[in-house]
Amino acid sequence: MDKIIVHGGHTLSGAVKISGSKNSALPILAAALLTREPCVIHCVPDLSDIHYMLQILSHLGAQVERASGTVQIQAENVSTTAPYEIVRKMRASVCVLGPLLGRHKEARVSLPGGCVIGDRPIDLHLKGFRALNAACRVEAGDVKVFAGELKGSTMNLEGRQGPTVLGTGNVLMAATLAEGITVIEGAAAEPEVVDLAQFLIKMGAKIEGAGTRRITVEGVKELHGAEHSVIPDRIEAGTFLVAAALAGREVTLRRVNSEHLNAVTNVLSESGFQLNIQKDTITVKGNGAPRPVDIITEPYPGFPTDMQAQMCALLSRADGQSSVTETVFPQRFMHVSELKRMGADIAIEGATARITGVPKLSGAPVMASDLRASAALVLAGLVAEGTTEVHRVYHIDRGYESIDEKLMGLGAEIQRVKQSAST
Ligand code: EPU
């Protein structure tokens, strides 16, 4: 297991290019299972989660070729069972259920477990499949979905914590090949759902309303091959914005979709940072201590839960008291105890972190617990006095393409150290 060592106190400046979105690419790669014809996907980031997805697709029988950021997939003949050994590595494996159900009317995938950001149920995915006339059963740790015929219907996929992103994508993929009209009420409106819908439309699907809370699908008999470029990763972009706000003189992000980042850039402006926002670039100027702000995470277009940990790192240095309330994954605060080890003053009250800014953080050995928590610790390390060692960085490699190299390109001093599996 590698660790990342961050030597704090170096000012960031220059430009960084944002990679394709992990959370768009994962369901889009799975969607290639919907057709026998080849699909070509560009701007696919080089991440371990993407490798797991490509392994699953190969295991299912698809031909997968990858040349830098472009992946070609041809799923001429595929099986319908994805085993535990591969699926357990990544929760998003569950999004092969929808395309397999759509194309073969059956699928069996190992049921994803919980993870450190909370219980991760898939009841809403199954509710959607059932509404399409499929039966769903849990057998020996696997979830099995099957249907004689998939039939479109109206359903509501909104759960207690709001809409489901992968659930909306999963049901959307199955519905493209169902008979008749499907209406998904309470759909997730995230840009990643829109990107998936755009790819499906290129494959011949008939979809309206993606990006709103009501998506309508008119089922077709079959889909064909298509070519698509994945949207820029708004969470990677947001993470670099926070890095620049914390430690930057002037940093420009290239290949972003600024509209997708409105919630994050609004909070940074409110916190006193100067931003120059163009359609596909954003420049941010570091400005000393941030002004305190109150943030509530919400489904898109609200402030993303995937940026919550990074904001906790930033607000640890604010000039006053901030609050960060998590409504999407109310237990997602594993990073807080590690930030406190670096000198942050944060108290958790229910699903709210109350953060009292401190003038300095100090480097410490810390443990990454999930993807975004790891990013928050690296960001804190950039401004901490001394050296921060972030252990278990395999979490960060799941979702950030070369984050250490990109930060070094901006002037940070970071080393990646190989460690044996027991450390
Ligand atoms: N939920 C249910 N039942 C379900 C599905 C979800 O109750 O069947 C609940 C969840 O427990 C949570 C809320 O609904 O409280 C939202 O979960 P959602 O289903 O939207 O999450 P997801 O689709 O599994 C994706 C991203 C996450 C991101 C969330 C929310 C991917 C691969 N993952 O997960 O990304 O946090 O949407 O935006 O797209 C990350 O990249 O670090 C990450 C965790």
Short mmCIF file of C-alpha atoms and ligand atoms in Angstrom, two decimals:
data_model
loop_
_atom_site.label_atom_id
_atom_site.label_comp_id
_atom_site.label_asym_id
_atom_site.label_seq_id
_atom_site.Cartn_x
_atom_site.Cartn_y
_atom_site.Cartn_z
CA MET A 1 0.00 0.00 0.00
CA ASP A 2 1.48 3.34 -1.03
CA LYS A 3 1.58 6.39 1.17
CA ILE A 4 1.76 10.02 0.10
CA ILE A 5 4.07 12.42 1.90
CA VAL A 6 3.15 16.09 1.63
CA HIS A 7 5.68 18.73 2.65
CA GLY A 8 3.50 21.72 3.58
CA GLY A 9 4.03 25.39 2.94
CA HIS A 10 4.63 25.51 -0.83
CA THR A 11 2.54 27.98 -2.82
CA LEU A 12 0.62 26.59 -5.79
CA SER A 13 0.49 28.40 -9.12
CA GLY A 14 0.00 27.59 -12.81
CA ALA A 15 -2.55 25.49 -14.69
CA VAL A 16 -3.94 21.99 -14.31
CA LYS A 17 -6.01 19.94 -16.75
CA ILE A 18 -9.03 18.18 -15.30
CA SER A 19 -9.63 14.54 -16.27
CA GLY A 20 -12.82 12.86 -17.43
CA SER A 21 -15.43 12.17 -14.76
CA LYS A 22 -15.14 8.87 -12.88
CA ASN A 23 -18.80 8.88 -11.91
CA SER A 24 -19.89 9.50 -15.50
CA ALA A 25 -17.48 7.00 -17.02
CA LEU A 26 -18.48 4.07 -14.78
CA PRO A 27 -22.14 3.76 -15.86
CA ILE A 28 -21.28 4.79 -19.44
CA LEU A 29 -18.80 1.89 -19.72
CA ALA A 30 -21.49 -0.44 -18.31
CA ALA A 31 -23.98 0.89 -20.87
CA ALA A 32 -21.85 -0.61 -23.65
CA LEU A 33 -23.34 -3.97 -22.52
CA LEU A 34 -26.65 -2.86 -24.04
CA THR A 35 -25.48 -3.51 -27.62
CA ARG A 36 -23.58 -6.13 -29.65
CA GLU A 37 -21.92 -3.33 -31.61
CA PRO A 38 -18.64 -1.58 -30.66
CA CYS A 39 -18.75 1.53 -28.50
CA VAL A 40 -15.89 4.01 -28.27
CA ILE A 41 -15.59 6.14 -25.15
CA HIS A 42 -13.08 8.99 -24.90
CA CYS A 43 -11.76 10.94 -21.88
CA VAL A 44 -11.96 7.88 -19.64
CA PRO A 45 -9.75 8.60 -16.61
CA ASP A 46 -6.97 6.20 -15.62
CA LEU A 47 -8.22 5.15 -12.18
CA SER A 48 -8.46 1.92 -10.26
CA ASP A 49 -12.29 2.07 -10.18
CA ILE A 50 -12.27 2.27 -13.99
CA HIS A 51 -9.91 -0.74 -14.16
CA TYR A 52 -12.33 -2.72 -11.96
CA MET A 53 -15.23 -1.85 -14.24
CA LEU A 54 -13.26 -2.89 -17.35
CA GLN A 55 -12.34 -6.16 -15.59
CA ILE A 56 -16.02 -6.83 -14.90
CA LEU A 57 -16.94 -6.13 -18.53
CA SER A 58 -14.14 -8.49 -19.74
CA HIS A 59 -15.26 -11.13 -17.26
CA LEU A 60 -18.79 -10.87 -18.66
CA GLY A 61 -17.34 -11.62 -22.12
CA ALA A 62 -16.95 -8.16 -23.67
CA GLN A 63 -13.87 -7.35 -25.77
CA VAL A 64 -12.21 -4.37 -24.12
CA GLU A 65 -9.35 -2.35 -25.59
CA ARG A 66 -7.83 0.68 -23.98
CA ALA A 67 -5.40 3.17 -25.50
CA SER A 68 -4.65 6.08 -23.17
CA GLY A 69 -7.97 7.82 -22.48
CA THR A 70 -9.99 5.93 -25.11
CA VAL A 71 -11.75 2.66 -24.43
CA GLN A 72 -13.38 0.47 -27.08
CA ILE A 73 -15.87 -2.11 -25.88
CA GLN A 74 -17.66 -4.72 -27.92
CA ALA A 75 -20.11 -6.84 -25.99
CA GLU A 76 -21.13 -9.22 -28.78
CA ASN A 77 -21.95 -12.14 -26.50
CA VAL A 78 -22.06 -11.61 -22.76
CA SER A 79 -22.90 -13.69 -19.74
CA THR A 80 -25.17 -12.29 -17.04
CA THR A 81 -23.31 -13.12 -13.81
CA ALA A 82 -20.68 -10.89 -12.19
CA PRO A 83 -18.93 -12.72 -9.32
CA TYR A 84 -18.04 -11.52 -5.83
CA GLU A 85 -14.23 -11.64 -6.37
CA ILE A 86 -14.44 -8.79 -8.86
CA VAL A 87 -17.59 -6.96 -7.79
CA ARG A 88 -16.61 -6.59 -4.10
CA LYS A 89 -13.81 -4.21 -5.04
CA MET A 90 -16.18 -1.49 -6.13
CA ARG A 91 -19.72 -0.58 -5.17
CA ALA A 92 -20.45 0.94 -8.58
CA SER A 93 -20.24 -2.58 -10.09
CA VAL A 94 -23.94 -2.66 -9.34
CA CYS A 95 -24.55 -0.55 -12.43
CA VAL A 96 -24.06 -3.54 -14.74
CA LEU A 97 -27.43 -4.84 -13.46
CA GLY A 98 -29.51 -2.38 -15.51
CA PRO A 99 -27.89 -2.98 -18.92
CA LEU A 100 -27.80 -6.77 -18.47
CA LEU A 101 -31.45 -6.80 -17.42
CA GLY A 102 -32.34 -4.59 -20.40
CA ARG A 103 -30.54 -6.74 -22.94
CA HIS A 104 -30.84 -10.28 -21.54
CA LYS A 105 -33.80 -9.86 -19.18
CA GLU A 106 -31.70 -11.29 -16.37
CA ALA A 107 -28.61 -10.45 -14.31
CA ARG A 108 -26.91 -11.71 -11.20
CA VAL A 109 -24.41 -9.50 -9.37
CA SER A 110 -22.88 -9.81 -5.94
CA LEU A 111 -24.70 -7.46 -3.56
CA PRO A 112 -22.51 -4.48 -2.60
CA GLY A 113 -21.76 -4.16 1.12
CA GLY A 114 -21.78 -0.92 3.13
CA CYS A 115 -18.75 1.32 3.17
CA VAL A 116 -17.22 3.90 5.46
CA ILE A 117 -19.41 6.70 4.16
CA GLY A 118 -22.48 4.82 5.41
CA ASP A 119 -24.89 2.03 4.65
CA ARG A 120 -25.18 1.85 0.86
CA PRO A 121 -28.52 0.16 0.09
CA ILE A 122 -29.78 -0.58 -3.43
CA ASP A 123 -33.47 -0.84 -2.55
CA LEU A 124 -34.32 2.03 -4.90
CA HIS A 125 -32.54 0.36 -7.84
CA LEU A 126 -34.60 -2.77 -7.17
CA LYS A 127 -37.79 -0.74 -6.77
CA GLY A 128 -37.20 0.61 -10.28
CA PHE A 129 -36.49 -2.83 -11.77
CA ARG A 130 -39.64 -4.22 -10.13
CA ALA A 131 -41.64 -1.35 -11.63
CA LEU A 132 -40.31 -2.53 -15.03
CA ASN A 133 -41.87 -5.95 -14.32
CA ALA A 134 -38.68 -7.67 -13.14
CA ALA A 135 -38.48 -9.97 -10.12
CA CYS A 136 -35.59 -9.29 -7.72
CA ARG A 137 -34.22 -11.79 -5.22
CA VAL A 138 -31.21 -11.92 -2.93
CA GLU A 139 -29.56 -15.36 -3.01
CA ALA A 140 -26.25 -16.30 -1.35
CA GLY A 141 -25.10 -12.69 -1.21
CA ASP A 142 -26.01 -12.03 -4.84
CA VAL A 143 -28.84 -9.97 -6.18
CA LYS A 144 -30.69 -11.66 -9.02
CA VAL A 145 -33.04 -9.73 -11.29
CA PHE A 146 -35.05 -11.30 -14.10
CA ALA A 147 -38.11 -10.66 -16.22
CA GLY A 148 -40.04 -12.53 -18.90
CA GLU A 149 -40.58 -9.19 -20.55
CA LEU A 150 -39.58 -5.70 -19.37
CA LYS A 151 -42.52 -3.31 -19.41
CA GLY A 152 -42.33 0.45 -19.05
CA SER A 153 -44.26 2.10 -16.20
CA THR A 154 -44.27 5.17 -13.96
CA MET A 155 -42.23 5.01 -10.76
CA ASN A 156 -40.78 7.30 -8.12
CA LEU A 157 -37.14 6.68 -7.21
CA GLU A 158 -36.83 9.36 -4.53
CA GLY A 159 -35.63 7.88 -1.23
CA ARG A 160 -35.41 9.24 2.32
CA GLN A 161 -32.05 10.84 1.50
CA GLY A 162 -33.24 12.19 -1.85
CA PRO A 163 -32.73 10.83 -5.35
CA THR A 164 -30.24 8.09 -6.23
CA VAL A 165 -27.60 8.77 -8.87
CA LEU A 166 -26.55 5.23 -9.80
CA GLY A 167 -30.11 3.96 -9.18
CA THR A 168 -31.47 6.45 -11.73
CA GLY A 169 -28.77 5.41 -14.21
CA ASN A 170 -29.36 1.71 -13.64
CA VAL A 171 -33.12 1.91 -14.18
CA LEU A 172 -32.66 4.30 -17.12
CA MET A 173 -30.39 1.77 -18.86
CA ALA A 174 -32.85 -1.11 -18.36
CA ALA A 175 -35.79 1.06 -19.48
CA THR A 176 -34.19 1.87 -22.86
CA LEU A 177 -34.99 -1.70 -23.97
CA ALA A 178 -38.31 -2.13 -22.09
CA GLU A 179 -41.56 -2.27 -23.97
CA GLY A 180 -43.50 1.02 -23.87
CA ILE A 181 -43.02 4.21 -21.90
CA THR A 182 -41.15 4.52 -18.58
CA VAL A 183 -41.44 7.64 -16.44
CA ILE A 184 -38.88 8.02 -13.63
CA GLU A 185 -40.14 10.56 -11.09
CA GLY A 186 -37.77 11.68 -8.34
CA ALA A 187 -34.86 11.07 -10.74
CA ALA A 188 -31.36 12.30 -9.92
CA ALA A 189 -30.50 15.40 -11.97
CA GLU A 190 -26.71 15.14 -11.62
CA PRO A 191 -24.59 15.99 -14.71
CA GLU A 192 -23.36 12.36 -14.66
CA VAL A 193 -26.95 11.15 -15.26
CA VAL A 194 -27.27 13.62 -18.15
CA ASP A 195 -23.97 12.39 -19.64
CA LEU A 196 -25.16 8.78 -19.44
CA ALA A 197 -28.49 9.74 -21.06
CA GLN A 198 -26.62 11.52 -23.87
CA PHE A 199 -24.55 8.42 -24.55
CA LEU A 200 -27.70 6.24 -24.53
CA ILE A 201 -29.40 8.65 -26.96
CA LYS A 202 -26.38 8.32 -29.30
CA MET A 203 -26.93 4.53 -29.05
CA GLY A 204 -30.50 5.00 -30.30
CA ALA A 205 -32.39 5.32 -26.99
CA LYS A 206 -35.37 7.67 -26.76
CA ILE A 207 -34.98 9.70 -23.57
CA GLU A 208 -36.35 13.07 -22.51
CA GLY A 209 -35.94 15.10 -19.34
CA ALA A 210 -32.45 13.98 -18.22
CA GLY A 211 -31.15 16.70 -15.91
CA THR A 212 -34.63 17.23 -14.43
CA ARG A 213 -36.40 15.26 -11.69
CA ARG A 214 -38.65 13.52 -14.27
CA ILE A 215 -37.13 11.39 -17.03
CA THR A 216 -39.24 9.78 -19.76
CA VAL A 217 -37.98 6.82 -21.78
CA GLU A 218 -39.68 5.28 -24.80
CA GLY A 219 -38.36 1.74 -25.10
CA VAL A 220 -36.78 0.64 -28.41
CA LYS A 221 -36.13 -2.89 -29.77
CA GLU A 222 -32.36 -2.57 -29.84
CA LEU A 223 -29.49 -0.13 -29.41
CA HIS A 224 -26.42 0.31 -31.61
CA GLY A 225 -22.77 1.25 -31.12
CA ALA A 226 -21.84 4.87 -30.39
CA GLU A 227 -18.90 7.16 -29.70
CA HIS A 228 -18.83 9.56 -26.76
CA SER A 229 -16.52 11.80 -24.72
CA VAL A 230 -17.03 11.73 -20.96
CA ILE A 231 -17.65 15.12 -19.27
CA PRO A 232 -14.92 16.70 -17.11
CA ASP A 233 -14.84 15.52 -13.50
CA ARG A 234 -16.57 18.24 -11.45
CA ILE A 235 -15.36 16.75 -8.16
CA GLU A 236 -11.72 16.56 -9.24
CA ALA A 237 -12.12 20.17 -10.43
CA GLY A 238 -13.71 21.20 -7.13
CA THR A 239 -10.87 19.52 -5.24
CA PHE A 240 -8.26 21.53 -7.20
CA LEU A 241 -10.28 24.72 -6.59
CA VAL A 242 -10.06 24.08 -2.86
CA ALA A 243 -6.33 23.24 -3.14
CA ALA A 244 -5.80 26.57 -4.89
CA ALA A 245 -7.94 28.43 -2.34
CA LEU A 246 -5.94 26.89 0.49
CA ALA A 247 -2.43 27.10 -0.90
CA GLY A 248 -2.53 28.92 -4.23
CA ARG A 249 -1.33 32.24 -5.52
CA GLU A 250 -3.20 31.91 -8.82
CA VAL A 251 -4.27 28.58 -10.28
CA THR A 252 -6.20 27.93 -13.49
CA LEU A 253 -8.26 24.79 -14.08
CA ARG A 254 -8.53 23.76 -17.74
CA ARG A 255 -11.15 21.47 -19.31
CA VAL A 256 -13.90 22.06 -16.77
CA ASN A 257 -17.61 22.60 -17.23
CA SER A 258 -18.03 25.67 -15.01
CA GLU A 259 -21.79 25.34 -14.90
CA HIS A 260 -21.46 21.98 -13.11
CA LEU A 261 -19.38 23.71 -10.42
CA ASN A 262 -21.74 26.60 -9.56
CA ALA A 263 -22.48 25.35 -6.04
CA VAL A 264 -18.75 25.06 -5.26
CA THR A 265 -17.67 28.35 -6.86
CA ASN A 266 -20.54 30.19 -5.09
CA VAL A 267 -19.29 28.94 -1.72
CA LEU A 268 -15.68 29.86 -2.55
CA SER A 269 -16.77 33.39 -3.59
CA GLU A 270 -18.79 33.72 -0.38
CA SER A 271 -15.68 32.62 1.48
CA GLY A 272 -13.77 35.54 0.00
CA PHE A 273 -11.88 33.99 -2.92
CA GLN A 274 -11.57 35.78 -6.23
CA LEU A 275 -12.62 33.62 -9.17
CA ASN A 276 -12.50 34.21 -12.88
CA ILE A 277 -15.08 31.83 -14.32
CA GLN A 278 -15.23 31.11 -18.06
CA LYS A 279 -17.20 28.34 -19.80
CA ASP A 280 -14.39 25.77 -19.61
CA THR A 281 -11.73 27.35 -17.40
CA ILE A 282 -11.74 28.71 -13.85
CA THR A 283 -8.97 30.73 -12.24
CA VAL A 284 -8.87 31.11 -8.48
CA LYS A 285 -6.63 33.35 -6.41
CA GLY A 286 -5.55 32.34 -2.91
CA ASN A 287 -6.42 35.02 -0.43
CA GLY A 288 -5.17 34.15 3.02
CA ALA A 289 -7.67 32.84 5.55
CA PRO A 290 -11.12 32.06 4.15
CA ARG A 291 -14.22 33.76 5.56
CA PRO A 292 -16.35 31.24 7.48
CA VAL A 293 -19.40 29.84 5.66
CA ASP A 294 -22.30 27.50 6.37
CA ILE A 295 -22.76 24.67 3.89
CA ILE A 296 -25.43 22.03 3.46
CA THR A 297 -24.76 19.14 1.07
CA GLU A 298 -27.64 18.36 -1.25
CA PRO A 299 -28.35 16.56 -4.51
CA TYR A 300 -27.40 18.51 -7.65
CA PRO A 301 -27.60 21.48 -8.17
CA GLY A 302 -26.92 21.76 -4.42
CA PHE A 303 -23.49 21.55 -2.82
CA PRO A 304 -22.09 18.05 -3.57
CA THR A 305 -21.46 15.57 -0.77
CA ASP A 306 -18.32 14.56 -2.69
CA MET A 307 -16.84 18.02 -1.92
CA GLN A 308 -17.76 18.04 1.78
CA ALA A 309 -14.50 16.62 3.18
CA GLN A 310 -12.37 18.99 1.09
CA MET A 311 -14.43 21.98 2.35
CA CYS A 312 -13.90 20.81 5.94
CA ALA A 313 -10.14 21.02 5.27
CA LEU A 314 -10.48 24.54 3.84
CA LEU A 315 -12.76 25.84 6.59
CA SER A 316 -10.38 24.49 9.24
CA ARG A 317 -8.26 27.52 8.32
CA ALA A 318 -11.18 30.03 8.25
CA ASP A 319 -11.29 33.19 10.24
CA GLY A 320 -14.22 32.19 12.49
CA GLN A 321 -16.80 29.44 12.86
CA SER A 322 -18.33 27.53 9.94
CA SER A 323 -20.78 24.66 9.73
CA VAL A 324 -21.02 21.81 7.26
CA THR A 325 -24.22 19.74 7.31
CA GLU A 326 -24.33 16.45 5.41
CA THR A 327 -27.78 15.44 4.16
CA VAL A 328 -26.83 12.87 1.50
CA PHE A 329 -24.61 10.54 3.59
CA PRO A 330 -25.22 11.80 7.17
CA GLN A 331 -22.36 9.70 8.61
CA ARG A 332 -19.72 10.82 6.11
CA PHE A 333 -17.33 12.46 8.61
CA MET A 334 -14.45 9.96 8.87
CA HIS A 335 -11.98 12.66 7.77
CA VAL A 336 -12.81 14.83 10.80
CA SER A 337 -10.87 12.81 13.37
CA GLU A 338 -7.83 12.80 11.06
CA LEU A 339 -8.08 16.57 10.44
CA LYS A 340 -8.24 17.03 14.22
CA ARG A 341 -4.95 15.13 14.50
CA MET A 342 -3.52 17.88 12.30
CA GLY A 343 -4.76 20.56 14.70
CA ALA A 344 -8.21 21.32 13.24
CA ASP A 345 -10.93 22.31 15.70
CA ILE A 346 -14.07 20.45 14.60
CA ALA A 347 -17.00 19.12 16.64
CA ILE A 348 -19.57 16.76 15.16
CA GLU A 349 -23.18 17.31 16.21
CA GLY A 350 -25.45 14.81 14.50
CA ALA A 351 -24.92 15.34 10.78
CA THR A 352 -23.24 18.73 11.22
CA ALA A 353 -19.55 19.52 11.58
CA ARG A 354 -18.97 22.75 13.52
CA ILE A 355 -15.59 24.04 12.46
CA THR A 356 -13.72 26.74 14.34
CA GLY A 357 -10.91 28.01 12.16
CA VAL A 358 -7.36 27.76 13.47
CA PRO A 359 -4.40 29.88 12.30
CA LYS A 360 -2.28 26.83 11.48
CA LEU A 361 -2.46 23.09 10.90
CA SER A 362 0.47 20.82 11.64
CA GLY A 363 1.67 17.88 9.60
CA ALA A 364 0.96 14.41 11.07
CA PRO A 365 0.68 10.80 9.99
CA VAL A 366 -2.98 10.31 8.99
CA MET A 367 -5.10 7.50 7.61
CA ALA A 368 -7.23 7.82 4.49
CA SER A 369 -10.66 6.23 5.00
CA ASP A 370 -12.38 6.86 1.67
CA LEU A 371 -11.75 8.62 -1.58
CA ARG A 372 -12.80 12.18 -0.75
CA ALA A 373 -11.50 11.96 2.85
CA SER A 374 -8.06 11.12 1.44
CA ALA A 375 -8.19 14.13 -0.84
CA ALA A 376 -9.10 16.35 2.14
CA LEU A 377 -6.05 15.11 4.05
CA VAL A 378 -3.71 15.80 1.13
CA LEU A 379 -5.20 19.31 0.83
CA ALA A 380 -4.74 19.96 4.54
CA GLY A 381 -1.14 18.72 4.20
CA LEU A 382 -0.45 21.39 1.56
CA VAL A 383 -0.83 24.16 4.16
CA ALA A 384 0.19 22.28 7.30
CA GLU A 385 3.46 23.11 8.96
CA GLY A 386 5.89 20.24 8.46
CA THR A 387 5.20 16.87 6.88
CA THR A 388 1.91 15.00 6.50
CA GLU A 389 1.98 11.28 5.73
CA VAL A 390 -1.28 10.05 4.23
CA HIS A 391 -1.53 6.27 4.57
CA ARG A 392 -3.80 3.92 2.56
CA VAL A 393 -3.73 6.15 -0.50
CA TYR A 394 -5.22 3.38 -2.63
CA HIS A 395 -8.46 5.18 -1.76
CA ILE A 396 -7.27 8.30 -3.58
CA ASP A 397 -6.17 6.31 -6.64
CA ARG A 398 -9.77 5.13 -7.04
CA GLY A 399 -10.90 8.58 -8.07
CA TYR A 400 -8.07 11.02 -8.76
CA GLU A 401 -5.90 10.57 -11.83
CA SER A 402 -2.27 11.32 -10.85
CA ILE A 403 -3.26 13.75 -8.09
CA ASP A 404 0.31 13.81 -6.74
CA GLU A 405 1.80 14.61 -10.16
CA LYS A 406 -0.84 17.24 -10.89
CA LEU A 407 -0.24 18.96 -7.54
CA MET A 408 3.54 18.78 -8.06
CA GLY A 409 3.01 20.42 -11.47
CA LEU A 410 1.48 23.35 -9.55
CA GLY A 411 4.47 23.57 -7.18
CA ALA A 412 3.50 21.28 -4.28
CA GLU A 413 6.17 19.06 -2.76
CA ILE A 414 4.75 15.55 -2.62
CA GLN A 415 6.29 12.09 -2.67
CA ARG A 416 4.62 8.75 -3.17
CA VAL A 417 6.27 5.96 -1.21
CA LYS A 418 5.69 2.26 -1.87
CA GLN A 419 4.84 0.33 1.29
CA SER A 420 4.37 -3.34 1.97
CA ALA A 421 0.77 -4.62 2.30
CA SER A 422 0.93 -4.85 6.11
CA THR A 423 1.53 -1.13 6.70
N1 EPU B 1 -29.89 5.33 -1.27
C1 EPU B 1 -30.91 4.53 -0.78
N2 EPU B 1 -31.31 3.47 -1.55
C2 EPU B 1 -30.74 3.18 -2.76
C3 EPU B 1 -29.70 4.00 -3.23
C4 EPU B 1 -29.30 5.07 -2.46
O1 EPU B 1 -31.44 4.76 0.28
O2 EPU B 1 -31.17 2.21 -3.40
C5 EPU B 1 -29.45 6.49 -0.47
C6 EPU B 1 -27.96 6.43 -0.12
O3 EPU B 1 -27.73 5.65 1.04
C7 EPU B 1 -27.63 7.89 0.08
C8 EPU B 1 -28.52 8.59 -0.97
O4 EPU B 1 -29.56 7.64 -1.28
O5 EPU B 1 -28.02 8.31 1.36
C9 EPU B 1 -27.81 8.96 -2.25
O6 EPU B 1 -27.09 7.85 -2.76
P1 EPU B 1 -26.87 7.60 -4.30
O7 EPU B 1 -27.56 6.36 -4.72
O8 EPU B 1 -27.19 8.84 -5.07
O9 EPU B 1 -25.31 7.32 -4.36
P2 EPU B 1 -24.60 6.45 -5.46
O10 EPU B 1 -25.33 6.60 -6.73
O11 EPU B 1 -24.35 5.11 -4.94
C10 EPU B 1 -23.04 8.28 -6.45
C11 EPU B 1 -21.56 8.53 -6.52
C12 EPU B 1 -21.04 8.91 -5.14
C13 EPU B 1 -21.79 10.16 -4.67
C14 EPU B 1 -23.30 9.89 -4.67
C15 EPU B 1 -24.13 11.13 -4.30
C16 EPU B 1 -20.86 7.02 -8.27
C17 EPU B 1 -20.05 5.85 -8.67
N3 EPU B 1 -20.89 7.32 -6.98
O12 EPU B 1 -23.20 7.19 -5.55
O13 EPU B 1 -19.67 9.22 -5.32
O14 EPU B 1 -21.37 10.50 -3.37
O15 EPU B 1 -23.71 9.46 -5.97
O16 EPU B 1 -23.86 12.15 -5.17
O17 EPU B 1 -21.44 7.68 -9.11
C18 EPU B 1 -17.42 9.43 -4.76
O18 EPU B 1 -17.18 9.64 -5.96
O19 EPU B 1 -16.56 9.62 -3.85
C19 EPU B 1 -18.74 8.94 -4.37
C20 EPU B 1 -18.98 8.37 -3.20
#
